[in-house]
N, CA, C and O atoms as a DFTB+ gen file, in Angstrom:
592 C
 N C O
     1  1       9.808      22.084     -32.279
     2  2       9.761      22.578     -30.916
     3  2      10.940      22.025     -30.133
     4  3      11.401      20.909     -30.369
     5  1      11.405      22.820     -29.215
     6  2      12.529      22.418     -28.388
     7  2      12.037      22.155     -26.974
     8  3      11.639      23.084     -26.271
     9  1      12.061      20.894     -26.552
    10  2      11.614      20.532     -25.215
    11  2      12.816      20.311     -24.324
    12  3      13.793      19.671     -24.714
    13  1      12.728      20.846     -23.130
    14  2      13.762      20.586     -22.148
    15  2      13.269      19.491     -21.224
    16  3      12.084      19.416     -20.899
    17  1      14.185      18.655     -20.814
    18  2      13.810      17.606     -19.864
    19  2      13.444      18.246     -18.545
    20  3      14.122      19.157     -18.069
    21  1      12.366      17.760     -17.961
    22  2      11.944      18.258     -16.654
    23  2      12.977      17.862     -15.609
    24  3      13.570      16.788     -15.708
    25  1      13.205      18.708     -14.611
    26  2      14.166      18.337     -13.578
    27  2      13.702      17.073     -12.873
    28  3      12.511      16.885     -12.629
    29  1      14.655      16.209     -12.550
    30  2      14.308      14.950     -11.899
    31  2      13.824      15.210     -10.483
    32  3      14.331      16.092      -9.789
    33  1      12.852      14.441     -10.071
    34  2      12.318      14.580      -8.721
    35  2      13.362      14.162      -7.703
    36  3      14.360      13.523      -8.037
    37  1      13.119      14.526      -6.479
    38  2      14.036      14.166      -5.396
    39  2      14.193      12.656      -5.317
    40  3      15.311      12.160      -5.172
    41  1      13.106      11.924      -5.409
    42  2      13.175      10.461      -5.345
    43  2      14.011       9.914      -6.492
    44  3      14.846       9.033      -6.291
    45  1      13.787      10.436      -7.691
    46  2      14.555       9.955      -8.846
    47  2      16.039      10.222      -8.633
    48  3      16.874       9.371      -8.941
    49  1      16.371      11.400      -8.108
    50  2      17.782      11.705      -7.832
    51  2      18.340      10.778      -6.766
    52  3      19.466      10.295      -6.887
    53  1      17.553      10.525      -5.715
    54  2      18.024       9.635      -4.650
    55  2      18.244       8.229      -5.194
    56  3      19.239       7.583      -4.865
    57  1      17.322       7.755      -6.023
    58  2      17.484       6.418      -6.578
    59  2      18.696       6.373      -7.495
    60  3      19.412       5.372      -7.543
    61  1      18.922       7.461      -8.220
    62  2      20.085       7.515      -9.101
    63  2      21.369       7.459      -8.271
    64  3      22.339       6.808      -8.658
    65  1      21.364       8.140      -7.141
    66  2      22.525       8.125      -6.252
    67  2      22.569       6.834      -5.437
    68  3      23.612       6.490      -4.881
    69  1      21.455       6.122      -5.363
    70  2      21.443       4.840      -4.677
    71  2      21.095       4.896      -3.206
    72  3      21.156       3.869      -2.531
    73  1      20.730       6.062      -2.680
    74  2      20.450       6.159      -1.257
    75  2      19.262       5.300      -0.842
    76  3      19.339       4.565       0.143
    77  1      18.177       5.389      -1.581
    78  2      16.995       4.598      -1.241
    79  2      17.266       3.107      -1.436
    80  3      16.655       2.265      -0.779
    81  1      18.164       2.802      -2.322
    82  2      18.501       1.408      -2.573
    83  2      19.488       0.861      -1.543
    84  3      19.709      -0.348      -1.479
    85  1      20.079       1.738      -0.741
    86  2      21.011       1.338       0.308
    87  2      20.237       0.704       1.458
    88  3      19.242       1.262       1.921
    89  1      20.684      -0.441       1.912
    90  2      20.005      -1.175       2.981
    91  2      19.882      -0.354       4.258
    92  3      18.966      -0.590       5.045
    93  1      20.772       0.599       4.485
    94  2      20.752       1.401       5.707
    95  2      19.989       2.712       5.576
    96  3      19.972       3.511       6.512
    97  1      19.365       2.943       4.440
    98  2      18.643       4.194       4.221
    99  2      17.389       4.224       5.100
   100  3      16.567       3.311       5.021
   101  1      17.229       5.258       5.937
   102  2      16.051       5.335       6.812
   103  2      14.735       5.485       6.048
   104  3      13.666       5.213       6.595
   105  1      14.810       5.913       4.798
   106  2      13.589       6.035       3.989
   107  2      12.911       4.684       3.785
   108  3      11.695       4.612       3.603
   109  1      13.698       3.624       3.817
   110  2      13.144       2.285       3.571
   111  2      12.081       1.896       4.592
   112  3      11.083       1.264       4.245
   113  1      12.294       2.270       5.843
   114  2      11.320       1.919       6.884
   115  2       9.993       2.633       6.629
   116  3       8.925       2.034       6.753
   117  1      10.068       3.902       6.275
   118  2       8.856       4.657       5.954
   119  2       8.193       4.065       4.716
   120  3       6.972       3.907       4.678
   121  1       8.990       3.738       3.708
   122  2       8.461       3.132       2.490
   123  2       7.742       1.824       2.813
   124  3       6.685       1.535       2.254
   125  1       8.319       1.043       3.712
   126  2       7.693      -0.222       4.116
   127  2       6.332       0.029       4.769
   128  3       5.369      -0.685       4.489
   129  1       6.251       1.035       5.634
   130  2       4.988       1.345       6.300
   131  2       3.934       1.828       5.305
   132  3       2.769       1.439       5.380
   133  1       4.355       2.670       4.385
   134  2       3.419       3.246       3.424
   135  2       2.926       2.239       2.405
   136  3       1.765       2.280       1.999
   137  1       3.794       1.339       1.993
   138  2       3.441       0.455       0.890
   139  2       3.003      -0.932       1.327
   140  3       2.747      -1.796       0.487
   141  1       2.914      -1.153       2.628
   142  2       2.366      -2.435       3.055
   143  2       0.885      -2.466       2.680
   144  3       0.253      -1.420       2.527
   145  1       0.350      -3.650       2.536
   146  2      -1.064      -3.776       2.167
   147  2      -1.938      -2.986       3.134
   148  3      -2.807      -2.224       2.710
   149  1      -1.709      -3.167       4.428
   150  2      -2.571      -2.516       5.419
   151  2      -2.284      -1.021       5.497
   152  3      -3.200      -0.233       5.729
   153  1      -1.036      -0.616       5.309
   154  2      -0.698       0.806       5.323
   155  2      -1.441       1.557       4.229
   156  3      -2.023       2.614       4.475
   157  1      -1.419       1.016       3.045
   158  2      -2.118       1.639       1.909
   159  2      -3.617       1.736       2.193
   160  3      -4.225       2.788       1.995
   161  1      -4.203       0.644       2.653
   162  2      -5.655       0.619       2.876
   163  2      -6.074       1.540       4.025
   164  3      -7.123       2.180       3.953
   165  1      -5.268       1.609       5.076
   166  2      -5.571       2.510       6.194
   167  2      -5.476       3.963       5.726
   168  3      -6.330       4.779       6.071
   169  1      -4.455       4.288       4.952
   170  2      -4.334       5.656       4.436
   171  2      -5.531       6.029       3.569
   172  3      -6.043       7.145       3.658
   173  1      -5.971       5.106       2.738
   174  2      -7.136       5.376       1.889
   175  2      -8.386       5.567       2.744
   176  3      -9.170       6.486       2.508
   177  1      -8.570       4.700       3.735
   178  2      -9.748       4.818       4.613
   179  2      -9.735       6.140       5.378
   180  3     -10.763       6.809       5.483
   181  1      -8.583       6.513       5.906
   182  2      -8.494       7.755       6.677
   183  2      -8.531       8.993       5.782
   184  3      -8.815      10.089       6.264
   185  1      -8.250       8.836       4.495
   186  2      -8.384       9.958       3.559
   187  2      -9.837      10.394       3.462
   188  3     -10.127      11.523       3.066
   189  1     -10.743       9.504       3.821
   190  2     -12.172       9.793       3.756
   191  2     -12.687      10.422       5.053
   192  3     -13.860      10.785       5.144
   193  1     -11.806      10.553       6.061
   194  2     -12.207      11.215       7.302
   195  2     -11.729      10.477       8.535
   196  3     -11.103       9.420       8.445
   197  1     -12.031      11.044       9.677
   198  2     -11.642      10.499      10.979
   199  2     -12.467       9.261      11.299
   200  3     -13.667       9.211      11.033
   201  1     -11.801       8.259      11.877
   202  2     -12.490       7.013      12.238
   203  2     -11.996       6.509      13.585
   204  3     -10.842       6.715      13.960
   205  1     -12.879       5.856      14.291
   206  2     -12.484       5.132      15.490
   207  2     -11.904       3.799      15.057
   208  3     -12.091       3.366      13.920
   209  1     -11.191       3.148      15.985
   210  2     -10.509       1.889      15.681
   211  2     -11.476       0.860      15.107
   212  3     -11.202       0.252      14.073
   213  1     -12.602       0.668      15.779
   214  2     -13.560      -0.355      15.330
   215  2     -14.145      -0.016      13.959
   216  3     -14.411      -0.914      13.160
   217  1     -14.346       1.272      13.683
   218  2     -14.832       1.676      12.358
   219  2     -13.797       1.355      11.289
   220  3     -14.127       0.852      10.215
   221  1     -12.539       1.655      11.602
   222  2     -11.467       1.351      10.645
   223  2     -11.380      -0.137      10.383
   224  3     -11.206      -0.568       9.243
   225  1     -11.502      -0.921      11.442
   226  2     -11.397      -2.378      11.281
   227  2     -12.500      -2.901      10.374
   228  3     -12.261      -3.781       9.547
   229  1     -13.707      -2.363      10.523
   230  2     -14.812      -2.777       9.640
   231  2     -14.591      -2.277       8.216
   232  3     -14.882      -2.982       7.250
   233  1     -14.077      -1.061       8.096
   234  2     -13.885      -0.453       6.775
   235  2     -12.794      -1.157       5.977
   236  3     -12.935      -1.361       4.771
   237  1     -11.702      -1.530       6.652
   238  2     -10.575      -2.192       5.987
   239  2     -10.791      -3.700       6.140
   240  3     -10.272      -4.319       7.069
   241  1     -11.542      -4.267       5.241
   242  2     -11.906      -5.678       5.308
   243  2     -10.702      -6.604       5.381
   244  3      -9.743      -6.460       4.624
   245  1     -10.765      -7.556       6.302
   246  2      -9.748      -8.593       6.394
   247  2      -8.595      -8.294       7.321
   248  3      -7.786      -9.183       7.588
   249  1      -8.484      -7.074       7.825
   250  2      -7.373      -6.744       8.712
   251  2      -7.683      -7.237      10.130
   252  3      -8.787      -7.049      10.640
   253  1      -6.693      -7.865      10.746
   254  2      -6.874      -8.313      12.133
   255  2      -6.687      -7.122      13.063
   256  3      -6.118      -6.100      12.681
   257  1      -7.168      -7.270      14.269
   258  2      -7.022      -6.214      15.261
   259  2      -5.532      -5.918      15.497
   260  3      -5.124      -4.760      15.592
   261  1      -4.735      -6.980      15.589
   262  2      -3.304      -6.834      15.833
   263  2      -2.625      -6.071      14.692
   264  3      -1.853      -5.146      14.945
   265  1      -2.902      -6.447      13.447
   266  2      -2.270      -5.796      12.295
   267  2      -2.714      -4.340      12.159
   268  3      -1.918      -3.479      11.786
   269  1      -3.980      -4.068      12.459
   270  2      -4.459      -2.693      12.387
   271  2      -3.766      -1.849      13.442
   272  3      -3.348      -0.725      13.161
   273  1      -3.638      -2.373      14.648
   274  2      -2.968      -1.641      15.722
   275  2      -1.506      -1.377      15.359
   276  3      -1.007      -0.271      15.569
   277  1      -0.818      -2.381      14.817
   278  2       0.578      -2.212      14.421
   279  2       0.718      -1.184      13.297
   280  3       1.609      -0.336      13.324
   281  1      -0.160      -1.272      12.328
   282  2      -0.116      -0.354      11.185
   283  2      -0.355       1.078      11.637
   284  3       0.371       1.990      11.240
   285  1      -1.372       1.273      12.466
   286  2      -1.667       2.613      12.966
   287  2      -0.503       3.161      13.786
   288  3      -0.160       4.339      13.688
   289  1       0.094       2.300      14.589
   290  2       1.231       2.710      15.409
   291  2       2.408       3.161      14.538
   292  3       3.015       4.197      14.808
   293  1       2.727       2.398      13.509
   294  2       3.828       2.758      12.594
   295  2       3.533       4.061      11.873
   296  3       4.404       4.924      11.766
   297  1       2.315       4.208      11.378
   298  2       1.959       5.426      10.650
   299  2       1.933       6.635      11.576
   300  3       2.236       7.751      11.155
   301  1       1.571       6.414      12.838
   302  2       1.599       7.490      13.829
   303  2       3.052       7.891      14.126
   304  3       3.368       9.079      14.188
   305  1       3.926       6.906      14.306
   306  2       5.354       7.190      14.541
   307  2       5.966       7.975      13.385
   308  3       6.836       8.819      13.595
   309  1       5.513       7.698      12.176
   310  2       6.029       8.385      10.992
   311  2       5.406       9.779      10.818
   312  3       5.771      10.516       9.903
   313  1       4.469      10.131      11.698
   314  2       3.846      11.450      11.630
   315  2       2.750      11.568      10.601
   316  3       2.384      12.677      10.210
   317  1       2.214      10.434      10.150
   318  2       1.187      10.448       9.110
   319  2      -0.221      10.339       9.674
   320  3      -1.185      10.786       9.052
   321  1      -0.336       9.741      10.856
   322  2      -1.632       9.523      11.495
   323  2      -1.630      10.219      12.857
   324  3      -0.642      10.192      13.590
   325  1      -2.756      10.836      13.166
   326  2      -2.945      11.466      14.476
   327  2      -3.899      10.590      15.276
   328  3      -5.009      10.290      14.836
   329  1      -3.449      10.190      16.452
   330  2      -4.267       9.394      17.385
   331  2      -4.769      10.332      18.461
   332  3      -3.983      10.971      19.160
   333  1      -6.098      10.411      18.589
   334  2      -6.688      11.297      19.591
   335  2      -7.525      10.473      20.556
   336  3      -8.467       9.785      20.162
   337  1      -7.161      10.558      21.818
   338  2      -7.893       9.856      22.869
   339  2      -8.906      10.825      23.456
   340  3      -8.543      11.896      23.943
   341  1     -10.171      10.448      23.408
   342  2     -11.230      11.327      23.895
   343  2     -11.525      11.021      25.369
   344  3     -11.608       9.853      25.747
   345  1     -11.684      12.042      26.193
   346  2     -11.905      11.846      27.625
   347  2     -13.362      11.513      27.958
   348  3     -14.069      12.303      28.584
   349  1     -13.786      10.338      27.530
   350  2     -15.153       9.878      27.803
   351  2     -15.080       8.469      28.371
   352  3     -14.050       7.802      28.279
   353  1     -16.175       8.029      28.954
   354  2     -16.251       6.656      29.460
   355  2     -17.273       5.898      28.655
   356  3     -18.393       6.388      28.515
   357  1     -16.969       4.743      28.119
   358  2     -15.646       4.155      28.060
   359  2     -14.750       4.971      27.131
   360  3     -15.251       5.719      26.291
   361  1     -13.429       4.835      27.272
   362  2     -12.506       5.637      26.463
   363  2     -12.705       5.407      24.961
   364  3     -12.936       4.286      24.509
   365  1     -12.611       6.478      24.225
   366  2     -12.710       6.413      22.759
   367  2     -11.420       6.963      22.168
   368  3     -10.883       7.966      22.639
   369  1     -10.935       6.297      21.139
   370  2      -9.761       6.748      20.416
   371  2     -10.162       6.879      18.957
   372  3     -10.812       6.000      18.391
   373  1      -9.768       7.980      18.369
   374  2     -10.049       8.163      16.950
   375  2      -8.772       8.523      16.217
   376  3      -7.822       9.060      16.787
   377  1      -8.784       8.207      14.933
   378  2      -7.601       8.380      14.097
   379  2      -7.951       9.250      12.907
   380  3      -9.035       9.152      12.332
   381  1      -7.005      10.103      12.553
   382  2      -7.153      10.938      11.364
   383  2      -5.770      11.124      10.753
   384  3      -4.760      10.774      11.364
   385  1      -5.733      11.669       9.559
   386  2      -4.460      11.906       8.890
   387  2      -3.923      13.288       9.273
   388  3      -4.677      14.255       9.386
   389  1      -2.622      13.356       9.468
   390  2      -1.945      14.632       9.684
   391  2      -1.808      15.317       8.325
   392  3      -2.257      14.787       7.309
   393  1      -1.189      16.488       8.312
   394  2      -0.930      17.163       7.039
   395  2      -0.087      16.302       6.109
   396  3      -0.379      16.188       4.918
   397  1       0.970      15.693       6.665
   398  2       1.797      14.775       5.859
   399  2       0.974      13.577       5.392
   400  3       1.110      13.128       4.253
   401  1       0.124      13.066       6.272
   402  2      -0.715      11.918       5.933
   403  2      -1.695      12.232       4.821
   404  3      -1.940      11.402       3.945
   405  1      -2.262      13.444       4.858
   406  2      -3.174      13.850       3.782
   407  2      -2.443      13.918       2.447
   408  3      -2.973      13.517       1.410
   409  1      -1.212      14.434       2.494
   410  2      -0.416      14.563       1.269
   411  2      -0.099      13.188       0.677
   412  3      -0.317      12.957      -0.512
   413  1       0.413      12.279       1.504
   414  2       0.768      10.948       0.991
   415  2      -0.493      10.123       0.717
   416  3      -0.486       9.258      -0.158
   417  1      -1.563      10.384       1.453
   418  2      -2.830       9.689       1.204
   419  2      -3.338       9.947      -0.202
   420  3      -3.866       9.049      -0.857
   421  1      -3.175      11.191      -0.666
   422  2      -3.592      11.526      -2.032
   423  2      -2.746      10.762      -3.050
   424  3      -3.254      10.321      -4.081
   425  1      -1.474      10.612      -2.758
   426  2      -0.583       9.871      -3.667
   427  2      -0.971       8.392      -3.690
   428  3      -1.016       7.772      -4.752
   429  1      -1.247       7.842      -2.527
   430  2      -1.640       6.431      -2.425
   431  2      -2.984       6.205      -3.119
   432  3      -3.173       5.192      -3.793
   433  1      -3.913       7.145      -2.957
   434  2      -5.198       7.025      -3.654
   435  2      -4.995       7.037      -5.164
   436  3      -5.673       6.315      -5.895
   437  1      -4.056       7.863      -5.626
   438  2      -3.751       7.909      -7.060
   439  2      -3.227       6.548      -7.534
   440  3      -3.610       6.070      -8.601
   441  1      -2.354       5.932      -6.738
   442  2      -1.845       4.601      -7.067
   443  2      -2.991       3.588      -7.110
   444  3      -3.070       2.773      -8.029
   445  1      -3.877       3.643      -6.117
   446  2      -5.022       2.721      -6.088
   447  2      -5.925       2.947      -7.307
   448  3      -6.420       1.988      -7.899
   449  1      -6.136       4.205      -7.678
   450  2      -6.933       4.506      -8.879
   451  2      -6.269       3.928     -10.127
   452  3      -6.944       3.379     -10.998
   453  1      -4.940       4.054     -10.207
   454  2      -4.214       3.492     -11.349
   455  2      -4.425       1.978     -11.419
   456  3      -4.673       1.425     -12.490
   457  1      -4.324       1.323     -10.272
   458  2      -4.520      -0.135     -10.235
   459  2      -5.917      -0.488     -10.710
   460  3      -6.082      -1.378     -11.544
   461  1      -6.923       0.197     -10.189
   462  2      -8.303      -0.087     -10.580
   463  2      -8.530       0.160     -12.066
   464  3      -9.222      -0.617     -12.725
   465  1      -7.959       1.223     -12.595
   466  2      -8.103       1.552     -14.015
   467  2      -7.465       0.485     -14.901
   468  3      -8.005       0.137     -15.951
   469  1      -6.315      -0.031     -14.474
   470  2      -5.566      -0.980     -15.285
   471  2      -5.787      -2.438     -14.887
   472  3      -5.123      -3.333     -15.409
   473  1      -6.708      -2.672     -13.975
   474  2      -6.951      -4.031     -13.502
   475  2      -7.318      -5.005     -14.630
   476  3      -6.818      -6.130     -14.623
   477  1      -8.157      -4.634     -15.588
   478  2      -8.444      -5.583     -16.675
   479  2      -7.174      -6.029     -17.423
   480  3      -7.032      -7.206     -17.752
   481  1      -6.264      -5.099     -17.687
   482  2      -5.018      -5.451     -18.374
   483  2      -4.126      -6.326     -17.493
   484  3      -3.482      -7.257     -17.977
   485  1      -4.097      -6.021     -16.221
   486  2      -3.293      -6.806     -15.277
   487  2      -3.835      -8.232     -15.194
   488  3      -3.072      -9.198     -15.221
   489  1      -5.148      -8.355     -15.095
   490  2      -5.768      -9.680     -14.999
   491  2      -5.533     -10.477     -16.281
   492  3      -5.314     -11.687     -16.227
   493  1      -5.578      -9.803     -17.439
   494  2      -5.308     -10.466     -18.712
   495  2      -3.865     -10.972     -18.731
   496  3      -3.610     -12.100     -19.154
   497  1      -2.934     -10.155     -18.282
   498  2      -1.522     -10.572     -18.236
   499  2      -1.355     -11.781     -17.323
   500  3      -0.577     -12.685     -17.628
   501  1      -2.076     -11.803     -16.212
   502  2      -2.010     -12.955     -15.304
   503  2      -2.544     -14.218     -15.975
   504  3      -1.957     -15.295     -15.864
   505  1      -3.684     -14.062     -16.682
   506  2      -4.255     -15.226     -17.380
   507  2      -3.280     -15.757     -18.416
   508  3      -3.122     -16.969     -18.559
   509  1      -2.626     -14.857     -19.140
   510  2      -1.657     -15.273     -20.152
   511  2      -0.454     -15.962     -19.508
   512  3       0.047     -16.952     -20.041
   513  1       0.004     -15.460     -18.393
   514  2       1.127     -16.088     -17.685
   515  2       0.723     -17.465     -17.161
   516  3       1.510     -18.409     -17.222
   517  1      -0.505     -17.578     -16.647
   518  2      -0.994     -18.877     -16.167
   519  2      -1.097     -19.879     -17.307
   520  3      -0.761     -21.052     -17.142
   521  1      -1.561     -19.416     -18.465
   522  2      -1.700     -20.304     -19.618
   523  2      -0.335     -20.821     -20.063
   524  3      -0.214     -21.975     -20.475
   525  1       0.679     -19.987     -19.984
   526  2       2.024     -20.421     -20.359
   527  2       2.611     -21.391     -19.341
   528  3       3.454     -22.222     -19.680
   529  1       2.167     -21.284     -18.105
   530  2       2.706     -22.132     -17.043
   531  2       2.100     -23.532     -17.066
   532  3       2.674     -24.462     -16.499
   533  1       0.944     -23.693     -17.716
   534  2       0.286     -25.002     -17.770
   535  2       0.997     -25.851     -18.812
   536  3       1.181     -25.405     -19.945
   537  1       1.404     -27.079     -18.448
   538  2       2.078     -27.950     -19.432
   539  2       1.163     -28.245     -20.619
   540  3      -0.056     -28.336     -20.475
   541  1       1.768     -28.390     -21.775
   542  2       1.026     -28.709     -22.987
   543  2       0.246     -30.003     -22.770
   544  3       0.787     -30.966     -22.226
   545  1      -1.013     -30.036     -23.186
   546  2      -1.878     -31.196     -22.955
   547  2      -1.289     -32.480     -23.531
   548  3      -1.482     -33.559     -22.972
   549  1      -0.581     -32.365     -24.634
   550  2       0.014     -33.555     -25.255
   551  2       1.146     -34.118     -24.406
   552  3       1.497     -35.288     -24.556
   553  1       1.718     -33.323     -23.531
   554  2       2.839     -33.762     -22.719
   555  2       2.401     -34.281     -21.354
   556  3       3.235     -34.704     -20.553
   557  1       1.111     -34.249     -21.087
   558  2       0.625     -34.686     -19.781
   559  2       0.180     -36.148     -19.876
   560  3      -0.588     -36.520     -20.763
   561  1       0.668     -36.953     -18.961
   562  2       0.273     -38.371     -18.948
   563  2      -1.100     -38.510     -18.317
   564  3      -1.692     -37.524     -17.877
   565  1      -1.600     -39.726     -18.274
   566  2      -2.906     -39.964     -17.681
   567  2      -2.959     -39.623     -16.204
   568  3      -4.027     -39.308     -15.678
   569  1      -1.843     -39.682     -15.543
   570  2      -1.813     -39.371     -14.110
   571  2      -1.860     -37.875     -13.858
   572  3      -2.005     -37.435     -12.717
   573  1      -1.737     -37.096     -14.922
   574  2      -1.820     -35.644     -14.773
   575  2      -0.470     -34.985     -14.577
   576  3      -0.396     -33.766     -14.421
   577  1       0.588     -35.758     -14.581
   578  2       1.915     -35.126     -14.414
   579  2       2.579     -35.004     -15.774
   580  3       2.352     -35.819     -16.668
   581  1       3.384     -33.998     -15.915
   582  2       4.071     -33.770     -17.190
   583  2       5.187     -34.798     -17.373
   584  3       5.886     -35.156     -16.425
   585  1       5.338     -35.269     -18.636
   586  2       6.438     -36.173     -18.967
   587  2       7.707     -35.371     -19.098
   588  3       7.687     -34.206     -19.495
   589  1       8.807     -36.005     -18.762
   590  2      10.105     -35.322     -18.872
   591  2      10.939     -35.984     -19.897
   592  3      12.069     -35.562     -20.142
């Protein structure tokens, strides 16, 4: 059989040309927002539907109010999150994903699924790396420090 190589994706071409690797590339700021710990988790949470700020904070365990506000603001600036202020008393604000946000949210969920699927292998690799980092028992003195 004769297989043709699939055309390279836009990202692959950009990386080949070095644009994304360039310190001045505007894509880097978006990449930073998307791939931050809180950015990923907020996108996953909002992929499940619209949430108010307090609901998101409870859903995304461990995020501070300040970090959640900053993350939402960055994702909103990037056009990925829609912030809707409801005209009620007291004021309510809810967040949902835009069309772009839904698209990238699916990609981020796929990455999270990959991590969860491969977590046993990742944890095993970590254990093996930790075992190599521990000094050989024969080389450790009574004080617990390695001999040189």
